[in-house]
Amino acid sequence: MIRKLTVVGGGGHIGLPLSVVFANSGIDVICYDKNIKIINECKAGKMHFIEKNGIKELKQAIANKKISFTTKLNKKMHNSDFIITIGTPVDEFMNPNMQVIFKCIDEIIPYISKNSLVILRSTVFPGTTSLIQEHLDKLKKNIHVVFCLERVVQGLAIDEIKTLPQVIAATNPSGKKRATEL
C-alpha cells in the first residue's frame, strides 16, 4: 500500500503530470524540485508548459490537498516512496554523467525507510537501475529499486499516464509487485 509519494523533479514535464495523476487518485504527493520559480507557479495552480487539462487537474489536486510543493528536502518526505524524474545528462561524447543520479539518490537516503520503493521514471542509461540497487545495498539499505520508463508525449502526459500500459523492470520481485500495484 502506498503511503505517500515524493516525486523528485516534480515540477518538470514528466514529474508534474505524474504527481497530479497520483494526487487525483487519492495518494498524498510531495512534488520536490529545486527550481523555486517553477514550484511557486505550481503552488499557484499554474503549469509552466502546455498540458491538456493540466491546469484543471493541478487545481483539483491542490483543492483536494493531496499535493504539496517544495524546493527543499524535508521531514514530511520521511518514509515516503520516491519517484525520480530527473534526466541523465551526457557529455560532449554522449557518455552519461551518472553523478547526477547518484547525487540525487544520496540526497534522499535520509528520508527513505526500510523497504521503501524508489522508481526511476526518466531517461537513464541502461543498467542504471542495477547500479543504484548495488549502491544502496553497499550502504546496507533494504530499498527496492524499479525502472518504469516515461513514455508519454509532452502535452498529453496526463491522459497517457492514465491510459498507456506501464513497463516495469525491477531488481527484485517485491519491488516489481509494489510498482505494479502503484
CSV table of N, CA and C in Angstrom, one decimal, residues 40-103:
chain,number,residue,atom,x,y,z
A,40,ASN,N,6.9,27.7,-7.2
A,40,ASN,CA,5.9,28.8,-6.9
A,40,ASN,C,4.8,28.9,-7.9
A,41,GLU,N,5.0,28.7,-9.2
A,41,GLU,CA,4.0,28.6,-10.2
A,41,GLU,C,3.0,27.5,-9.9
A,42,CYS,N,3.6,26.3,-9.6
A,42,CYS,CA,2.8,25.1,-9.3
A,42,CYS,C,1.9,25.4,-8.1
A,43,LYS,N,2.4,26.0,-7.0
A,43,LYS,CA,1.6,26.3,-5.8
A,43,LYS,C,0.5,27.2,-6.2
A,44,ALA,N,0.7,28.0,-7.2
A,44,ALA,CA,-0.4,29.0,-7.6
A,44,ALA,C,-1.4,28.3,-8.6
A,45,GLY,N,-1.2,27.1,-8.9
A,45,GLY,CA,-2.1,26.4,-9.8
A,45,GLY,C,-1.7,26.6,-11.3
A,46,LYS,N,-0.5,27.0,-11.6
A,46,LYS,CA,-0.1,27.3,-12.9
A,46,LYS,C,0.9,26.2,-13.4
A,47,MET,N,0.9,25.9,-14.7
A,47,MET,CA,1.9,25.0,-15.3
A,47,MET,C,2.7,25.8,-16.2
A,48,HIS,N,4.0,25.5,-16.2
A,48,HIS,CA,4.9,26.3,-17.0
A,48,HIS,C,5.1,25.7,-18.4
A,49,PHE,N,4.2,24.8,-18.7
A,49,PHE,CA,4.2,24.2,-20.1
A,49,PHE,C,2.8,23.8,-20.4
A,50,ILE,N,2.6,23.6,-21.7
A,50,ILE,CA,1.2,23.2,-22.1
A,50,ILE,C,0.9,21.8,-21.9
A,51,GLU,N,-0.2,21.5,-21.2
A,51,GLU,CA,-0.6,20.1,-20.9
A,51,GLU,C,-2.1,20.1,-21.0
A,52,LYS,N,-2.6,19.2,-21.8
A,52,LYS,CA,-4.1,19.1,-22.0
A,52,LYS,C,-4.7,18.8,-20.6
A,53,ASN,N,-5.7,19.7,-20.2
A,53,ASN,CA,-6.4,19.6,-18.9
A,53,ASN,C,-5.4,19.8,-17.7
A,54,GLY,N,-4.2,20.2,-18.0
A,54,GLY,CA,-3.2,20.3,-16.9
A,54,GLY,C,-3.6,21.2,-15.8
A,55,ILE,N,-4.0,22.4,-16.1
A,55,ILE,CA,-4.3,23.4,-15.1
A,55,ILE,C,-5.5,22.9,-14.3
A,56,LYS,N,-6.5,22.4,-14.9
A,56,LYS,CA,-7.7,22.0,-14.2
A,56,LYS,C,-7.4,20.8,-13.3
A,57,GLU,N,-6.6,19.9,-13.8
A,57,GLU,CA,-6.2,18.7,-12.9
A,57,GLU,C,-5.3,19.2,-11.8
A,58,LEU,N,-4.4,20.1,-12.0
A,58,LEU,CA,-3.5,20.6,-11.0
A,58,LEU,C,-4.3,21.3,-9.9
A,59,LYS,N,-5.2,22.2,-10.3
A,59,LYS,CA,-6.0,22.9,-9.3
A,59,LYS,C,-6.9,21.9,-8.5
A,60,GLN,N,-7.4,20.8,-9.2
A,60,GLN,CA,-8.2,19.8,-8.4
A,60,GLN,C,-7.3,19.2,-7.4
A,61,ALA,N,-6.1,18.8,-7.7
A,61,ALA,CA,-5.2,18.2,-6.7
A,61,ALA,C,-4.9,19.1,-5.6
A,62,ILE,N,-4.7,20.4,-5.9
A,62,ILE,CA,-4.4,21.4,-4.8
A,62,ILE,C,-5.7,21.6,-3.9
A,63,ALA,N,-6.8,21.7,-4.5
A,63,ALA,CA,-8.1,21.8,-3.8
A,63,ALA,C,-8.3,20.6,-2.9
A,64,ASN,N,-8.0,19.5,-3.3
A,64,ASN,CA,-8.2,18.2,-2.5
A,64,ASN,C,-7.1,18.0,-1.5
A,65,LYS,N,-6.1,18.9,-1.5
A,65,LYS,CA,-5.0,18.9,-0.5
A,65,LYS,C,-4.2,17.5,-0.6
A,66,LYS,N,-4.1,17.0,-1.8
A,66,LYS,CA,-3.4,15.8,-2.0
A,66,LYS,C,-2.0,16.0,-2.6
A,67,ILE,N,-1.7,17.3,-2.9
A,67,ILE,CA,-0.4,17.6,-3.5
A,67,ILE,C,0.2,18.8,-2.7
A,68,SER,N,1.5,18.7,-2.5
A,68,SER,CA,2.2,19.8,-1.9
A,68,SER,C,3.5,20.0,-2.7
A,69,PHE,N,4.1,21.2,-2.6
A,69,PHE,CA,5.3,21.5,-3.4
A,69,PHE,C,6.4,22.1,-2.5
A,70,THR,N,7.6,21.7,-2.8
A,70,THR,CA,8.7,22.2,-2.0
A,70,THR,C,10.0,22.2,-2.9
A,71,THR,N,10.9,23.1,-2.5
A,71,THR,CA,12.2,23.2,-3.1
A,71,THR,C,13.3,22.6,-2.2
A,72,LYS,N,12.9,22.1,-1.1
A,72,LYS,CA,13.9,21.5,-0.1
A,72,LYS,C,13.4,20.2,0.4
A,73,LEU,N,14.4,19.3,0.6
A,73,LEU,CA,14.1,18.0,1.2
A,73,LEU,C,13.7,18.3,2.6
A,74,ASN,N,12.7,17.6,3.1
A,74,ASN,CA,12.1,17.9,4.5
A,74,ASN,C,11.6,16.7,5.1
A,75,LYS,N,11.2,16.9,6.4
A,75,LYS,CA,10.8,15.7,7.2
A,75,LYS,C,9.5,15.1,6.8
A,76,LYS,N,8.7,15.9,6.0
A,76,LYS,CA,7.4,15.3,5.5
A,76,LYS,C,7.7,14.2,4.5
A,77,MET,N,8.8,14.2,3.9
A,77,MET,CA,9.2,13.1,3.0
A,77,MET,C,9.6,11.8,3.6
A,78,HIS,N,9.9,11.9,4.9
A,78,HIS,CA,10.4,10.7,5.6
A,78,HIS,C,9.4,9.6,5.5
A,79,ASN,N,9.9,8.4,5.1
A,79,ASN,CA,9.1,7.2,4.9
A,79,ASN,C,8.2,7.2,3.7
A,80,SER,N,8.4,8.1,2.8
A,80,SER,CA,7.6,8.1,1.6
A,80,SER,C,8.3,7.2,0.6
A,81,ASP,N,7.6,6.8,-0.5
A,81,ASP,CA,8.3,6.2,-1.6
A,81,ASP,C,8.7,7.3,-2.6
A,82,PHE,N,9.7,7.1,-3.4
A,82,PHE,CA,10.2,8.1,-4.2
A,82,PHE,C,10.2,7.8,-5.7
A,83,ILE,N,9.8,8.7,-6.5
A,83,ILE,CA,9.8,8.6,-8.0
A,83,ILE,C,10.8,9.6,-8.5
A,84,ILE,N,11.8,9.2,-9.1
A,84,ILE,CA,12.9,10.1,-9.6
A,84,ILE,C,12.6,10.4,-11.1
A,85,THR,N,12.4,11.6,-11.4
A,85,THR,CA,12.0,12.0,-12.8
A,85,THR,C,13.1,13.0,-13.4
A,86,ILE,N,14.3,12.9,-12.8
A,86,ILE,CA,15.3,13.8,-13.4
A,86,ILE,C,16.0,13.0,-14.5
A,87,GLY,N,16.6,13.7,-15.5
A,87,GLY,CA,17.3,13.0,-16.6
A,87,GLY,C,18.7,12.7,-16.3
A,88,THR,N,19.4,12.1,-17.2
A,88,THR,CA,20.8,11.8,-17.0
A,88,THR,C,21.5,12.7,-18.1
A,89,PRO,N,22.3,13.7,-17.6
A,89,PRO,CA,23.0,14.5,-18.6
A,89,PRO,C,24.1,13.7,-19.3
A,90,VAL,N,24.4,14.1,-20.5
A,90,VAL,CA,25.5,13.4,-21.2
A,90,VAL,C,26.6,14.4,-21.5
A,91,ASP,N,27.8,13.9,-21.7
A,91,ASP,CA,28.9,14.8,-22.1
A,91,ASP,C,29.0,15.0,-23.6
A,92,GLU,N,30.0,15.7,-24.0
A,92,GLU,CA,30.1,16.0,-25.5
A,92,GLU,C,30.3,14.8,-26.3
A,93,PHE,N,30.6,13.6,-25.7
A,93,PHE,CA,30.7,12.4,-26.5
A,93,PHE,C,29.5,11.5,-26.3
A,94,MET,N,28.5,12.0,-25.7
A,94,MET,CA,27.2,11.3,-25.4
A,94,MET,C,27.4,10.2,-24.3
A,95,ASN,N,28.4,10.3,-23.5
A,95,ASN,CA,28.6,9.4,-22.4
A,95,ASN,C,27.7,9.9,-21.2
A,96,PRO,N,27.0,9.1,-20.5
A,96,PRO,CA,26.1,9.5,-19.4
A,96,PRO,C,26.9,10.0,-18.2
A,97,ASN,N,26.5,11.0,-17.6
A,97,ASN,CA,27.1,11.5,-16.3
A,97,ASN,C,26.2,11.0,-15.2
A,98,MET,N,26.6,9.8,-14.7
A,98,MET,CA,25.8,9.2,-13.6
A,98,MET,C,25.9,9.9,-12.3
A,99,GLN,N,26.8,10.8,-12.2
A,99,GLN,CA,27.0,11.5,-10.9
A,99,GLN,C,25.7,12.2,-10.5
A,100,VAL,N,25.0,12.8,-11.4
A,100,VAL,CA,23.7,13.5,-11.1
A,100,VAL,C,22.7,12.5,-10.4
A,101,ILE,N,22.6,11.3,-11.0
A,101,ILE,CA,21.6,10.4,-10.4
A,101,ILE,C,22.1,9.9,-9.1
A,102,PHE,N,23.4,9.6,-8.9
A,102,PHE,CA,23.9,9.1,-7.6
A,102,PHE,C,23.8,10.2,-6.6
A,103,LYS,N,24.0,11.5,-7.0
A,103,LYS,CA,23.9,12.6,-6.0
A,103,LYS,C,22.5,12.7,-5.5
